[in-house]
């Protein structure tokens, strides 16, 4: 949580960040590598959990804010495709000349 923000903004910031991290992980090849349709279902869930209690200490963000946070992270992870899988990365590192020196 951000201690430099008042309660509603701090809570909203944390919730929107959590939504973004979730969508990024679900989309990224080294995460769940889900397609848009599956990530969108999670985005819809985030949307439904949104609230309009702007002054409440536990404000989670509006439905639109929560959906946009997830969409932003999906776009960020999707733009990084194709990402090498951890297995591909290990094979390329293991066969590099640098690894033979150690």
JSON list of C-alpha atoms in Angstrom, two decimals:
[
{"chain": "A", "resi": 1, "resn": "UNK", "atom": "CA", "xyz": [0.00, 0.00, 0.00]},
{"chain": "A", "resi": 2, "resn": "UNK", "atom": "CA", "xyz": [1.07, 3.54, -0.59]},
{"chain": "A", "resi": 3, "resn": "UNK", "atom": "CA", "xyz": [1.30, 5.41, 2.68]},
{"chain": "A", "resi": 4, "resn": "UNK", "atom": "CA", "xyz": [1.67, 8.75, 0.91]},
{"chain": "A", "resi": 5, "resn": "UNK", "atom": "CA", "xyz": [-1.95, 8.65, -0.28]},
{"chain": "A", "resi": 6, "resn": "UNK", "atom": "CA", "xyz": [-5.20, 8.99, 1.69]},
{"chain": "A", "resi": 7, "resn": "UNK", "atom": "CA", "xyz": [-7.12, 5.74, 2.33]},
{"chain": "A", "resi": 8, "resn": "UNK", "atom": "CA", "xyz": [-9.47, 5.73, -0.70]},
{"chain": "A", "resi": 9, "resn": "UNK", "atom": "CA", "xyz": [-6.67, 6.50, -3.17]},
{"chain": "A", "resi": 10, "resn": "UNK", "atom": "CA", "xyz": [-4.24, 4.08, -1.51]},
{"chain": "A", "resi": 11, "resn": "UNK", "atom": "CA", "xyz": [-6.73, 1.22, -1.57]},
{"chain": "A", "resi": 12, "resn": "UNK", "atom": "CA", "xyz": [-7.76, 1.97, -5.16]},
{"chain": "A", "resi": 13, "resn": "UNK", "atom": "CA", "xyz": [-4.09, 2.12, -6.25]},
{"chain": "A", "resi": 14, "resn": "UNK", "atom": "CA", "xyz": [-3.37, -1.29, -4.68]},
{"chain": "A", "resi": 15, "resn": "UNK", "atom": "CA", "xyz": [-6.46, -2.92, -6.19]},
{"chain": "A", "resi": 16, "resn": "UNK", "atom": "CA", "xyz": [-5.84, -1.56, -9.68]},
{"chain": "A", "resi": 17, "resn": "UNK", "atom": "CA", "xyz": [-2.21, -2.64, -9.49]},
{"chain": "A", "resi": 18, "resn": "UNK", "atom": "CA", "xyz": [-3.31, -6.14, -8.44]},
{"chain": "A", "resi": 19, "resn": "UNK", "atom": "CA", "xyz": [-5.72, -6.28, -11.39]},
{"chain": "A", "resi": 20, "resn": "UNK", "atom": "CA", "xyz": [-2.94, -5.26, -13.76]},
{"chain": "A", "resi": 21, "resn": "UNK", "atom": "CA", "xyz": [-0.45, -7.80, -12.36]},
{"chain": "A", "resi": 22, "resn": "UNK", "atom": "CA", "xyz": [-3.08, -10.54, -12.64]},
{"chain": "A", "resi": 23, "resn": "UNK", "atom": "CA", "xyz": [-3.91, -9.77, -16.26]},
{"chain": "A", "resi": 24, "resn": "UNK", "atom": "CA", "xyz": [-0.22, -9.48, -17.15]},
{"chain": "A", "resi": 25, "resn": "UNK", "atom": "CA", "xyz": [0.55, -12.88, -15.60]},
{"chain": "A", "resi": 26, "resn": "UNK", "atom": "CA", "xyz": [-2.46, -14.52, -17.26]},
{"chain": "A", "resi": 27, "resn": "UNK", "atom": "CA", "xyz": [-1.37, -13.20, -20.67]},
{"chain": "A", "resi": 28, "resn": "UNK", "atom": "CA", "xyz": [2.42, -13.56, -20.57]},
{"chain": "A", "resi": 29, "resn": "UNK", "atom": "CA", "xyz": [3.99, -16.67, -22.15]},
{"chain": "A", "resi": 30, "resn": "UNK", "atom": "CA", "xyz": [5.93, -17.33, -18.93]},
{"chain": "A", "resi": 31, "resn": "UNK", "atom": "CA", "xyz": [2.70, -17.01, -16.95]},
{"chain": "A", "resi": 32, "resn": "UNK", "atom": "CA", "xyz": [-0.51, -18.71, -17.98]},
{"chain": "A", "resi": 33, "resn": "UNK", "atom": "CA", "xyz": [-0.28, -17.68, -21.67]},
{"chain": "A", "resi": 34, "resn": "UNK", "atom": "CA", "xyz": [-4.06, -17.30, -21.92]},
{"chain": "A", "resi": 35, "resn": "UNK", "atom": "CA", "xyz": [-5.69, -15.92, -25.03]},
{"chain": "A", "resi": 36, "resn": "UNK", "atom": "CA", "xyz": [-7.74, -12.72, -25.09]},
{"chain": "A", "resi": 37, "resn": "UNK", "atom": "CA", "xyz": [-11.09, -14.46, -24.59]},
{"chain": "A", "resi": 38, "resn": "UNK", "atom": "CA", "xyz": [-9.98, -16.08, -21.33]},
{"chain": "A", "resi": 39, "resn": "UNK", "atom": "CA", "xyz": [-8.28, -12.93, -20.02]},
{"chain": "A", "resi": 40, "resn": "UNK", "atom": "CA", "xyz": [-11.38, -10.93, -20.93]},
{"chain": "A", "resi": 41, "resn": "UNK", "atom": "CA", "xyz": [-13.45, -13.23, -18.68]},
{"chain": "A", "resi": 42, "resn": "UNK", "atom": "CA", "xyz": [-11.18, -12.28, -15.77]},
{"chain": "A", "resi": 43, "resn": "UNK", "atom": "CA", "xyz": [-11.48, -8.62, -16.81]},
{"chain": "A", "resi": 44, "resn": "UNK", "atom": "CA", "xyz": [-15.24, -8.95, -16.60]},
{"chain": "A", "resi": 45, "resn": "UNK", "atom": "CA", "xyz": [-14.89, -10.33, -13.08]},
{"chain": "A", "resi": 46, "resn": "UNK", "atom": "CA", "xyz": [-12.69, -7.35, -12.13]},
{"chain": "A", "resi": 47, "resn": "UNK", "atom": "CA", "xyz": [-15.34, -5.06, -13.63]},
{"chain": "A", "resi": 48, "resn": "UNK", "atom": "CA", "xyz": [-18.07, -6.66, -11.51]},
{"chain": "A", "resi": 49, "resn": "UNK", "atom": "CA", "xyz": [-15.99, -6.25, -8.34]},
{"chain": "A", "resi": 50, "resn": "UNK", "atom": "CA", "xyz": [-15.59, -2.52, -8.92]},
{"chain": "A", "resi": 51, "resn": "UNK", "atom": "CA", "xyz": [-17.43, -0.06, -6.72]},
{"chain": "A", "resi": 52, "resn": "UNK", "atom": "CA", "xyz": [-18.31, 3.60, -6.71]},
{"chain": "A", "resi": 53, "resn": "UNK", "atom": "CA", "xyz": [-17.58, 4.25, -3.03]},
{"chain": "A", "resi": 54, "resn": "UNK", "atom": "CA", "xyz": [-15.10, 7.01, -3.85]},
{"chain": "A", "resi": 55, "resn": "UNK", "atom": "CA", "xyz": [-14.70, 8.13, -0.23]},
{"chain": "A", "resi": 56, "resn": "UNK", "atom": "CA", "xyz": [-14.72, 4.66, 1.39]},
{"chain": "A", "resi": 57, "resn": "UNK", "atom": "CA", "xyz": [-11.38, 3.57, 2.88]},
{"chain": "A", "resi": 58, "resn": "UNK", "atom": "CA", "xyz": [-11.66, 0.23, 1.06]},
{"chain": "A", "resi": 59, "resn": "UNK", "atom": "CA", "xyz": [-12.52, 1.67, -2.36]},
{"chain": "A", "resi": 60, "resn": "UNK", "atom": "CA", "xyz": [-11.47, -0.85, -5.03]},
{"chain": "A", "resi": 61, "resn": "UNK", "atom": "CA", "xyz": [-11.80, 1.38, -8.08]},
{"chain": "A", "resi": 62, "resn": "UNK", "atom": "CA", "xyz": [-14.76, 1.85, -10.36]},
{"chain": "A", "resi": 63, "resn": "UNK", "atom": "CA", "xyz": [-15.82, -0.96, -12.67]},
{"chain": "A", "resi": 64, "resn": "UNK", "atom": "CA", "xyz": [-14.34, 0.90, -15.64]},
{"chain": "A", "resi": 65, "resn": "UNK", "atom": "CA", "xyz": [-11.05, 1.60, -13.84]},
{"chain": "A", "resi": 66, "resn": "UNK", "atom": "CA", "xyz": [-10.67, -2.06, -12.96]},
{"chain": "A", "resi": 67, "resn": "UNK", "atom": "CA", "xyz": [-11.43, -3.25, -16.48]},
{"chain": "A", "resi": 68, "resn": "UNK", "atom": "CA", "xyz": [-9.06, -0.67, -18.02]},
{"chain": "A", "resi": 69, "resn": "UNK", "atom": "CA", "xyz": [-6.27, -1.70, -15.65]},
{"chain": "A", "resi": 70, "resn": "UNK", "atom": "CA", "xyz": [-6.62, -5.32, -16.78]},
{"chain": "A", "resi": 71, "resn": "UNK", "atom": "CA", "xyz": [-6.84, -4.32, -20.46]},
{"chain": "A", "resi": 72, "resn": "UNK", "atom": "CA", "xyz": [-3.72, -2.16, -20.17]},
{"chain": "A", "resi": 73, "resn": "UNK", "atom": "CA", "xyz": [-1.70, -5.03, -18.66]},
{"chain": "A", "resi": 74, "resn": "UNK", "atom": "CA", "xyz": [-3.03, -7.48, -21.25]},
{"chain": "A", "resi": 75, "resn": "UNK", "atom": "CA", "xyz": [-1.84, -5.16, -24.02]},
{"chain": "A", "resi": 76, "resn": "UNK", "atom": "CA", "xyz": [1.56, -4.77, -22.39]},
{"chain": "A", "resi": 77, "resn": "UNK", "atom": "CA", "xyz": [2.13, -8.52, -22.06]},
{"chain": "A", "resi": 78, "resn": "UNK", "atom": "CA", "xyz": [0.65, -9.28, -25.47]},
{"chain": "A", "resi": 79, "resn": "UNK", "atom": "CA", "xyz": [2.95, -6.75, -27.16]},
{"chain": "A", "resi": 80, "resn": "UNK", "atom": "CA", "xyz": [5.95, -8.62, -25.75]},
{"chain": "A", "resi": 81, "resn": "UNK", "atom": "CA", "xyz": [5.00, -11.85, -27.55]},
{"chain": "A", "resi": 82, "resn": "UNK", "atom": "CA", "xyz": [6.51, -14.14, -28.53]},
{"chain": "A", "resi": 83, "resn": "UNK", "atom": "CA", "xyz": [8.42, -14.62, -25.34]},
{"chain": "A", "resi": 84, "resn": "UNK", "atom": "CA", "xyz": [10.82, -17.52, -25.03]},
{"chain": "A", "resi": 85, "resn": "UNK", "atom": "CA", "xyz": [9.69, -20.18, -22.62]},
{"chain": "A", "resi": 86, "resn": "UNK", "atom": "CA", "xyz": [11.91, -20.85, -19.64]},
{"chain": "A", "resi": 87, "resn": "UNK", "atom": "CA", "xyz": [12.95, -24.15, -21.24]},
{"chain": "A", "resi": 88, "resn": "UNK", "atom": "CA", "xyz": [13.98, -22.42, -24.50]},
{"chain": "A", "resi": 89, "resn": "UNK", "atom": "CA", "xyz": [15.86, -19.77, -22.52]},
{"chain": "A", "resi": 90, "resn": "UNK", "atom": "CA", "xyz": [17.72, -22.42, -20.51]},
{"chain": "A", "resi": 91, "resn": "UNK", "atom": "CA", "xyz": [18.72, -24.37, -23.64]},
{"chain": "A", "resi": 92, "resn": "UNK", "atom": "CA", "xyz": [20.06, -21.26, -25.40]},
{"chain": "A", "resi": 93, "resn": "UNK", "atom": "CA", "xyz": [21.97, -20.18, -22.27]},
{"chain": "A", "resi": 94, "resn": "UNK", "atom": "CA", "xyz": [23.41, -23.64, -21.66]},
{"chain": "A", "resi": 95, "resn": "UNK", "atom": "CA", "xyz": [24.74, -23.86, -25.22]},
{"chain": "A", "resi": 96, "resn": "UNK", "atom": "CA", "xyz": [26.29, -20.39, -25.24]},
{"chain": "A", "resi": 97, "resn": "UNK", "atom": "CA", "xyz": [30.10, -19.99, -25.15]},
{"chain": "A", "resi": 98, "resn": "UNK", "atom": "CA", "xyz": [29.86, -18.07, -21.86]},
{"chain": "A", "resi": 99, "resn": "UNK", "atom": "CA", "xyz": [28.45, -21.07, -20.01]},
{"chain": "A", "resi": 100, "resn": "UNK", "atom": "CA", "xyz": [31.40, -23.21, -21.11]},
{"chain": "A", "resi": 101, "resn": "UNK", "atom": "CA", "xyz": [33.86, -20.88, -19.33]},
{"chain": "A", "resi": 102, "resn": "UNK", "atom": "CA", "xyz": [32.53, -21.54, -15.87]}
]
